[in-house]
Amino acid sequence: MAVKRQGRPLKFILFQYLLSTALVLVAALGLSLIAVTFLSSRWMVPANETENQILQRKSQLISGSEFDPQLLPSHSRYLLLSPEGEILQTDMEPELQERALEFHGGGGMATPSSSFMELERADGSLILNYPVRAHYKLPWMEAHLPGPNVMLALLVLLLCLGGVLWITLLWGRKITGEMAPIFRASREIGRQNLDFTLESSQVAEFNELLEGLEELRVALGDALRENWLREEERRNGISALAHDLKTPLAVIQGNGQLLQATELSREQERYVAYILKNVQRLEDYSRALRAMNESLNLEPSWQILEVGDFAEKMADLAGEIAAARGVDCLLRIQVGEGKLRGDLQLLTRAVENIVANGLAYGRGPLEFHGEWQGKTLKLTVVDHGPGFSPQALERATEQFYRGDESRSGGGHYGMGLYIARQILEGHGGGLILKNLQEGPGGVVELHLPLLEEGGLPTTSSQNIQGKIDKL
């Protein structure tokens, strides 16, 4: 599906974000103004409130034969001087009295937090000191909270920051939603699942990127299809070759066996034996090719398996194979309830290959264990043979690997552990080779991820068909 190249340019969306941010800041400032007005009217006293009260009561303060301190607003201090400059009455502290006298003499000055005012009375001069800063009406607020100006500044800052954060998260979620088709397409392509519909975005630049992903999806699909055709051609070629080899090999083998039944010299008998021995080797190679070609065409049949039942079945299988070879098999299964997703036939084949490998090179009883390891099922096959060489520990699961003299012999073509590893990796698990620490012997561990409650494996699994296609 071609992605529609429509949508708004990214710079237009950025402009919308900046514009919406500016509007949010304006709204935050307006809300701050409303909040400041409300708080000021309820719990705060403006900076000029005391001065206004004094001016309103000025006529009362300068009239009358006797001065009444009850007329003064709260938070104000007074100093009453006689015409000769003597202190008649005051509630100021000594330091404040000195500053008031300097102000009376024309030398004192106000401070950022307080100011002076002088009123002339018939009986002298009244000097008043009052605060010129905003303060709280309630004493406990004055004692425990920052100043009103600081509180109001913090309120404005928090409202502006909160508004910017909210609009940023809103637009971030919107941009993330517009990028969702890109994320989904990338995940599907990463999983090699190319059969999906590519969606579009409302952002022009994102649509251009989606068009690129669409081209990549088509190109990758064509490449995979071409690779599959080549692989299919190769498989058919291998199958035809293995089939065509059967007839001449059978003829050579039959004639060799007929020659063995005739009167031959000792040298002729040796030559015939060579012929039959190498014919048998060619037949084994042909059989290995056929086995590999059959494994290429396996179609997985996924199902949900109970871990306990599956482990018991694999243990019974190991016991049956060992009994057929005349070897004792020690079984130990310790698993609880759980489920895994897999192809029972393919997993059975993997276990068969590993058990057969252990029986081929073991020298004592075979051990088969089943247990939990974290969120995976671990099945272990232990033989008591010579074990794996350092090279085999790294390469024994490679295709056609036969380099380990301690574990190689007739009929061994390096396919069993390779196929088992591919099957297990296709199920999101793995195959681990070890040696016994207590003595000679090889250890092969099969790891399979369990299903979580949501029905997904605890370990990310690849499509098993992709693994099988590599065989």
Coordinates of C-alpha atoms in Angstrom, one line a residue:
M1 CA 0.0 0.0 0.0
A2 CA 1.5 3.4 -1.0
V3 CA 1.6 5.9 1.9
K4 CA -0.3 9.1 1.1
R5 CA 2.1 12.0 1.0
Q6 CA -0.2 14.4 2.8
G7 CA 0.0 16.1 6.1
R8 CA 1.2 19.3 7.7
P9 CA 4.9 20.3 7.6
L10 CA 6.8 19.7 10.8
K11 CA 7.7 23.4 11.0
F12 CA 3.9 24.3 11.1
I13 CA 3.4 21.8 14.0
L14 CA 6.4 23.5 15.8
F15 CA 4.8 26.9 15.3
Q16 CA 1.5 25.5 16.7
Y17 CA 3.4 24.2 19.7
L18 CA 5.0 27.6 20.3
L19 CA 1.7 29.4 19.8
S20 CA -0.1 27.1 22.2
T21 CA 2.7 27.5 24.7
A22 CA 2.4 31.3 24.5
L23 CA -1.4 31.1 25.0
V24 CA -0.9 28.8 28.0
L25 CA 1.6 31.3 29.5
V26 CA -0.9 34.1 29.0
A27 CA -3.6 32.0 30.7
A28 CA -1.2 31.1 33.5
L29 CA -0.4 34.8 34.1
G30 CA -4.2 35.7 34.1
L31 CA -4.9 32.9 36.5
S32 CA -2.0 34.1 38.6
L33 CA -3.5 37.6 38.7
I34 CA -6.8 36.2 39.8
A35 CA -5.1 34.1 42.5
V36 CA -3.0 37.1 43.7
T37 CA -6.1 39.3 44.0
F38 CA -7.9 36.6 45.9
L39 CA -5.1 35.8 48.3
S40 CA -4.3 39.5 48.9
S41 CA -7.9 40.2 49.8
R42 CA -8.1 37.2 52.2
W43 CA -4.7 36.7 53.9
M44 CA -2.4 39.5 52.9
V45 CA -2.0 43.2 53.7
P46 CA -0.7 45.4 50.8
A47 CA 2.5 47.4 51.3
N48 CA 0.7 50.8 51.5
E49 CA -2.2 49.6 53.6
T50 CA -0.9 51.1 57.0
E51 CA 0.0 54.4 55.3
N52 CA -3.5 54.7 53.9
Q53 CA -5.1 54.0 57.3
I54 CA -2.9 56.8 58.8
L55 CA -4.0 59.3 56.2
Q56 CA -7.6 58.3 56.7
R57 CA -7.3 59.0 60.4
K58 CA -5.0 62.1 60.1
S59 CA -7.7 64.6 61.2
Q60 CA -8.4 62.5 64.3
L61 CA -4.7 62.1 65.1
I62 CA -3.8 65.9 65.0
S63 CA -7.0 67.1 66.8
G64 CA -8.0 66.7 70.3
S65 CA -6.4 67.9 73.5
E66 CA -4.8 64.5 74.3
F67 CA -3.2 62.0 71.9
D68 CA -5.0 58.6 71.8
P69 CA -2.6 55.7 70.7
Q70 CA -5.7 53.6 70.0
L71 CA -6.3 55.6 66.9
L72 CA -3.1 54.2 65.3
P73 CA -3.3 51.3 62.9
S74 CA -1.7 48.0 64.0
H75 CA 2.0 47.5 63.0
S76 CA 2.7 51.2 63.4
R77 CA 4.9 52.9 66.1
Y78 CA 4.7 56.5 67.4
L79 CA 6.8 59.1 69.1
L80 CA 5.1 62.2 70.6
L81 CA 7.4 65.3 71.1
S82 CA 6.7 68.5 72.9
P83 CA 7.2 71.8 71.1
E84 CA 10.6 72.0 72.9
G85 CA 11.6 68.6 71.4
E86 CA 11.2 66.5 74.6
I87 CA 9.7 63.0 74.3
L88 CA 6.3 63.0 75.9
Q89 CA 5.1 59.5 74.9
T90 CA 6.3 56.6 72.7
D91 CA 6.2 52.9 72.1
M92 CA 9.4 52.8 70.0
E93 CA 12.5 50.9 70.9
P94 CA 15.6 53.1 71.7
E95 CA 17.2 52.5 68.2
L96 CA 14.0 53.4 66.4
Q97 CA 13.6 56.5 68.7
E98 CA 17.0 57.7 67.5
R99 CA 16.1 57.3 63.8
A100 CA 12.7 59.1 64.5
L101 CA 14.5 62.0 66.1
E102 CA 16.9 62.2 63.1
F103 CA 13.9 62.2 60.8
H104 CA 12.4 65.1 62.9
G105 CA 15.6 67.0 62.6
G106 CA 15.6 66.5 58.8
G107 CA 18.3 63.9 58.7
G108 CA 16.6 60.6 59.0
M109 CA 15.6 58.5 56.0
A110 CA 13.1 55.7 55.4
T111 CA 14.2 52.1 54.8
P112 CA 12.9 49.6 52.1
S113 CA 10.8 48.0 54.8
S114 CA 9.5 51.0 56.8
S115 CA 8.9 54.7 56.6
F116 CA 8.3 57.8 58.8
M117 CA 5.5 60.4 58.8
E118 CA 5.4 63.5 60.9
L119 CA 2.1 65.2 62.0
E120 CA 1.8 68.5 63.7
R121 CA -0.4 68.7 66.8
A122 CA -1.3 71.6 69.0
D123 CA 0.7 70.0 71.8
G124 CA 3.7 69.1 69.7
S125 CA 4.8 66.8 66.9
L126 CA 3.7 63.2 66.3
I127 CA 6.2 61.0 64.5
L128 CA 4.9 57.8 63.1
N129 CA 6.9 54.7 61.8
Y130 CA 5.0 52.1 59.8
P131 CA 5.8 49.2 57.5
V132 CA 5.8 49.7 53.7
R133 CA 6.0 46.0 52.8
A134 CA 3.3 43.5 52.2
H135 CA 2.7 41.1 55.1
Y136 CA 0.2 38.5 56.2
K137 CA -2.8 39.1 58.3
L138 CA -2.4 36.0 60.4
P139 CA 0.6 35.9 62.8
W140 CA 1.4 32.2 62.2
M141 CA 1.6 32.8 58.4
E142 CA 4.0 35.7 59.1
A143 CA 6.1 33.5 61.3
H144 CA 6.4 30.4 59.1
L145 CA 5.9 31.4 55.5
P146 CA 8.1 33.3 53.1
G147 CA 7.2 36.9 52.5
P148 CA 4.0 37.6 50.5
N149 CA 6.0 38.9 47.5
V150 CA 8.1 35.7 47.4
M151 CA 5.0 33.6 47.8
L152 CA 3.2 35.4 44.9
A153 CA 6.3 35.1 42.7
L154 CA 6.5 31.4 43.4
L155 CA 2.8 31.0 42.6
V156 CA 3.3 32.7 39.2
L157 CA 6.4 30.6 38.5
L158 CA 4.6 27.4 39.4
L159 CA 1.6 28.2 37.3
C160 CA 3.7 29.1 34.3
L161 CA 5.9 26.0 34.6
G162 CA 2.9 23.8 35.1
G163 CA 1.3 25.2 32.1
V164 CA 4.4 24.8 29.9
L165 CA 4.9 21.2 31.2
W166 CA 1.3 20.3 30.5
I167 CA 1.3 21.7 26.9
T168 CA 4.6 20.0 26.3
L169 CA 3.4 16.6 27.5
L170 CA 0.2 17.1 25.4
W171 CA 2.1 17.8 22.2
G172 CA 4.7 15.1 23.0
R173 CA 1.9 12.6 23.2
K174 CA 0.5 13.9 19.9
I175 CA 3.9 13.7 18.1
T176 CA 4.4 10.2 19.6
G177 CA 1.1 9.2 18.2
E178 CA 2.0 10.5 14.8
M179 CA 5.2 8.5 14.9
A180 CA 3.4 5.3 15.9
P181 CA 3.1 4.0 12.3
I182 CA 6.9 4.4 11.9
F183 CA 7.5 2.4 15.1
R184 CA 5.0 -0.4 14.1
A185 CA 6.5 -0.7 10.6
S186 CA 10.1 -0.8 12.0
R187 CA 9.1 -3.6 14.5
E188 CA 7.3 -5.7 11.8
I189 CA 10.2 -5.3 9.4
G190 CA 12.6 -6.2 12.2
R191 CA 10.6 -9.4 12.8
Q192 CA 10.7 -10.1 9.0
N193 CA 6.9 -10.0 9.0
L194 CA 6.4 -8.1 5.7
D195 CA 2.7 -8.9 5.4
F196 CA 1.2 -5.8 7.0
T197 CA -0.5 -2.6 6.0
L198 CA 1.6 0.5 6.3
E199 CA -0.4 3.4 7.9
S200 CA 0.0 7.1 7.3
S201 CA 0.7 10.1 9.5
Q202 CA -0.6 13.6 9.6
V203 CA 3.0 14.9 9.4
A204 CA 4.5 15.3 5.9
E205 CA 8.1 14.5 7.0
F206 CA 6.9 11.4 8.8
N207 CA 5.0 10.3 5.7
E208 CA 8.2 10.7 3.6
L209 CA 10.0 8.4 6.1
L210 CA 7.1 5.9 5.9
E211 CA 7.4 5.9 2.1
G212 CA 11.0 5.0 2.5
L213 CA 10.0 2.1 4.9
E214 CA 7.5 1.0 2.3
E215 CA 10.2 0.9 -0.4
L216 CA 12.4 -1.1 2.1
R217 CA 9.5 -3.5 2.8
V218 CA 8.9 -4.1 -0.9
A219 CA 12.6 -4.5 -1.6
L220 CA 13.1 -6.8 1.3
G221 CA 10.1 -8.9 0.3
D222 CA 11.4 -9.3 -3.2
A223 CA 14.9 -10.2 -1.9
L224 CA 13.4 -12.8 0.5
R225 CA 11.2 -14.2 -2.2
E226 CA 14.2 -14.5 -4.6
N227 CA 16.3 -16.1 -1.8
W228 CA 13.5 -18.5 -1.1
L229 CA 13.3 -19.5 -4.8
R230 CA 17.0 -20.1 -4.9
E231 CA 16.8 -22.1 -1.7
E232 CA 13.9 -24.1 -3.1
E233 CA 15.9 -24.7 -6.3
R234 CA 18.9 -25.8 -4.2
R235 CA 16.7 -28.2 -2.2
N236 CA 15.2 -29.7 -5.3
G237 CA 18.7 -30.1 -6.7
I238 CA 19.9 -31.9 -3.5
S239 CA 16.8 -34.1 -3.5
A240 CA 17.3 -35.0 -7.1
L241 CA 21.0 -35.7 -6.6
A242 CA 20.4 -37.9 -3.5
H243 CA 17.7 -39.8 -5.4
D244 CA 19.8 -40.3 -8.5
L245 CA 22.7 -41.6 -6.5
K246 CA 20.6 -44.4 -5.0
T247 CA 20.4 -46.4 -8.3
P248 CA 24.1 -46.4 -9.3
L249 CA 25.2 -47.0 -5.7
A250 CA 22.8 -50.0 -5.5
V251 CA 24.2 -51.4 -8.7
I252 CA 27.8 -51.0 -7.6
Q253 CA 27.0 -52.5 -4.2
G254 CA 25.0 -55.4 -5.7
N255 CA 27.8 -56.2 -8.2
G256 CA 30.4 -56.0 -5.5
Q257 CA 28.4 -58.4 -3.3
L258 CA 28.2 -60.8 -6.3
L259 CA 31.9 -60.6 -6.8
Q260 CA 32.4 -61.5 -3.1
A261 CA 30.5 -64.7 -3.8
T262 CA 32.8 -65.8 -6.6
E263 CA 36.3 -67.3 -6.4
L264 CA 38.7 -64.4 -5.9
S265 CA 42.3 -64.1 -5.1
R266 CA 43.3 -62.4 -1.8
E267 CA 44.2 -59.2 -3.6
Q268 CA 40.9 -59.2 -5.5
E269 CA 39.0 -59.7 -2.2
R270 CA 40.8 -56.7 -0.7
Y271 CA 39.8 -54.6 -3.7
V272 CA 36.2 -55.7 -3.6
A273 CA 36.1 -54.9 0.2
Y274 CA 37.4 -51.4 -0.6
I275 CA 34.7 -50.9 -3.2
L276 CA 31.9 -52.1 -0.8
K277 CA 33.3 -50.0 2.1
N278 CA 33.4 -46.8 0.0
V279 CA 30.0 -47.5 -1.5
Q280 CA 28.6 -47.7 2.0
R281 CA 30.2 -44.4 2.8
L282 CA 28.6 -42.8 -0.2
E283 CA 25.3 -44.3 0.8
D284 CA 25.7 -42.7 4.3
Y285 CA 26.5 -39.4 2.7
S286 CA 23.4 -39.7 0.5
R287 CA 21.3 -40.5 3.5
A288 CA 22.7 -37.5 5.4
L289 CA 21.8 -35.3 2.4
R290 CA 18.3 -36.7 2.3
A291 CA 17.9 -36.1 6.1
M292 CA 19.1 -32.5 5.7
N293 CA 16.7 -31.9 2.8
E294 CA 13.8 -33.3 4.7
S295 CA 14.5 -31.0 7.7
L296 CA 14.4 -28.0 5.3
N297 CA 10.8 -28.7 4.5
L298 CA 9.5 -28.9 8.1
E299 CA 6.4 -26.7 8.7
P300 CA 6.1 -25.8 12.4
S301 CA 2.8 -26.5 14.1
W302 CA 2.5 -24.2 17.1
Q303 CA 0.7 -25.3 20.2
I304 CA 0.6 -24.6 23.9
L305 CA 2.3 -27.4 25.8
E306 CA 2.0 -28.1 29.5
V307 CA 5.6 -28.1 30.9
G308 CA 5.1 -31.0 33.2
D309 CA 3.6 -33.3 30.5
F310 CA 6.2 -32.2 28.0
A311 CA 9.1 -32.9 30.3
E312 CA 7.7 -36.3 31.2
K313 CA 7.2 -37.2 27.5
M314 CA 10.8 -36.2 26.7
A315 CA 12.0 -38.3 29.7
D316 CA 10.1 -41.3 28.5
L317 CA 11.5 -40.8 25.0
A318 CA 15.1 -40.7 26.4
G319 CA 14.4 -43.9 28.4
E320 CA 13.0 -45.7 25.3
I321 CA 15.9 -44.7 23.1
A322 CA 18.4 -45.8 25.8
A323 CA 16.6 -49.1 26.4
A324 CA 16.8 -49.8 22.6
R325 CA 20.6 -49.4 22.8
G326 CA 20.8 -51.5 25.9
V327 CA 21.9 -48.6 28.1
D328 CA 20.5 -47.6 31.4
C329 CA 18.9 -44.1 31.7
L330 CA 18.6 -42.2 34.9
L331 CA 15.7 -39.8 34.9
R332 CA 15.0 -36.9 37.2
I333 CA 12.2 -34.5 36.5
Q334 CA 11.5 -31.6 38.9
V335 CA 9.2 -29.1 37.3
G336 CA 6.1 -27.4 38.4
E337 CA 3.1 -26.0 36.5
G338 CA 3.7 -23.9 33.5
K339 CA 3.2 -23.6 29.8
L340 CA 5.4 -23.2 26.7
R341 CA 4.6 -22.5 23.1
G342 CA 6.2 -24.8 20.6
D343 CA 6.0 -27.6 17.9
L344 CA 6.0 -30.9 19.8
Q345 CA 7.2 -32.8 16.7
L346 CA 10.2 -30.5 16.2
L347 CA 11.1 -30.4 19.9
T348 CA 10.9 -34.2 20.0
R349 CA 13.3 -34.4 17.1
A350 CA 15.7 -32.1 18.9
V351 CA 15.6 -34.3 22.0
E352 CA 16.0 -37.4 19.9
N353 CA 19.1 -36.0 18.3
I354 CA 20.7 -35.0 21.6
V355 CA 19.9 -38.3 23.3
A356 CA 21.2 -40.2 20.3
N357 CA 24.4 -38.1 20.4
G358 CA 24.9 -38.9 24.0
L359 CA 24.3 -42.6 23.6
A360 CA 26.7 -42.8 20.6
Y361 CA 29.6 -41.4 22.6
G362 CA 28.7 -42.3 26.2
R363 CA 30.3 -45.1 28.2
G364 CA 27.9 -45.5 31.0
P365 CA 24.4 -44.8 32.1
L366 CA 22.7 -41.8 30.4
E367 CA 21.2 -39.1 32.6
F368 CA 18.2 -37.0 31.6
H369 CA 17.2 -34.1 34.0
G370 CA 14.3 -31.6 33.8
E371 CA 14.1 -28.5 36.0
W372 CA 13.3 -24.8 36.2
Q373 CA 16.0 -22.2 35.6
G374 CA 14.5 -18.8 36.2
K375 CA 11.7 -18.4 33.6
T376 CA 13.0 -21.2 31.4
L377 CA 12.7 -25.0 31.2
K378 CA 16.1 -26.7 31.3
L379 CA 16.4 -30.2 30.0
T380 CA 19.9 -31.8 30.5
V381 CA 21.4 -34.9 28.8
V382 CA 24.5 -36.2 30.5
D383 CA 26.7 -39.0 29.0
H384 CA 29.8 -40.5 30.6
G385 CA 31.9 -40.6 27.6
P386 CA 35.2 -38.7 26.9
G387 CA 33.3 -35.3 26.8
F388 CA 33.8 -32.4 24.4
S389 CA 37.1 -31.1 23.4
P390 CA 37.7 -27.3 23.7
Q391 CA 37.1 -26.9 20.0
A392 CA 34.0 -29.0 20.0
L393 CA 32.5 -26.9 22.8
E394 CA 32.5 -24.0 20.4
R395 CA 31.8 -25.7 17.1
A396 CA 29.9 -28.9 17.7
T397 CA 26.6 -27.3 16.9
E398 CA 27.8 -26.1 13.5
Q399 CA 26.6 -27.8 10.3
F400 CA 28.7 -30.8 9.2
Y401 CA 31.2 -30.3 12.0
R402 CA 33.2 -33.5 12.5
G403 CA 36.4 -32.2 13.9
D404 CA 36.2 -33.7 17.4
E405 CA 38.1 -37.0 17.3
S406 CA 37.0 -37.9 20.8
R407 CA 33.3 -37.8 19.7
S408 CA 33.4 -38.8 16.0
G409 CA 33.0 -42.1 14.4
G410 CA 31.2 -44.0 11.7
G411 CA 27.9 -42.5 10.6
H412 CA 28.6 -39.1 12.2
Y413 CA 28.1 -36.3 9.7
G414 CA 27.6 -33.3 12.0
M415 CA 23.9 -32.7 11.6
G416 CA 22.2 -33.9 14.9
L417 CA 23.3 -31.1 17.2
Y418 CA 23.1 -28.5 14.5
I419 CA 19.5 -29.3 13.7
A420 CA 18.7 -29.4 17.5
R421 CA 20.2 -26.0 18.0
Q422 CA 18.2 -24.5 15.1
I423 CA 15.0 -25.9 16.4
L424 CA 15.6 -24.6 19.9
E425 CA 16.7 -21.2 18.7
G426 CA 13.5 -21.1 16.6
H427 CA 11.6 -21.5 19.9
G428 CA 13.4 -18.6 21.5
G429 CA 15.6 -21.0 23.5
G430 CA 19.1 -22.3 23.0
L431 CA 21.6 -25.2 23.3
I432 CA 24.6 -25.2 25.7
L433 CA 27.5 -27.7 25.6
K434 CA 29.5 -28.4 28.7
N435 CA 31.7 -31.1 30.3
L436 CA 31.2 -32.7 33.6
Q437 CA 33.4 -31.2 36.4
E438 CA 33.5 -34.3 38.5
G439 CA 34.8 -36.6 35.8
P440 CA 34.7 -37.5 32.1
G441 CA 31.4 -36.9 30.3
G442 CA 29.6 -34.5 28.1
V443 CA 26.6 -32.3 29.1
V444 CA 24.0 -30.9 26.7
E445 CA 21.5 -28.4 28.0
L446 CA 18.2 -27.5 26.2
H447 CA 16.7 -24.2 27.3
L448 CA 13.1 -23.3 26.4
P449 CA 11.3 -20.1 27.5
L450 CA 8.0 -20.4 29.4
L451 CA 4.9 -18.5 28.6
E452 CA 4.0 -15.5 30.7
E453 CA 0.4 -14.8 31.8
G454 CA -0.2 -12.7 28.7
G455 CA 0.6 -15.7 26.4
L456 CA 3.9 -14.4 25.2
P457 CA 7.2 -16.3 25.7
T458 CA 9.4 -14.9 28.5
T459 CA 12.3 -14.8 26.0
S460 CA 11.8 -13.1 22.6
S461 CA 11.5 -15.9 20.0
Q462 CA 12.1 -15.7 16.3
N463 CA 10.0 -17.3 13.7
I464 CA 11.1 -21.0 13.7
Q465 CA 10.5 -21.2 9.9
G466 CA 13.3 -18.6 9.5
K467 CA 15.6 -20.8 11.5
I468 CA 14.6 -23.9 9.6
D469 CA 15.2 -22.1 6.3
K470 CA 18.8 -21.6 7.2
L471 CA 19.4 -25.4 7.4

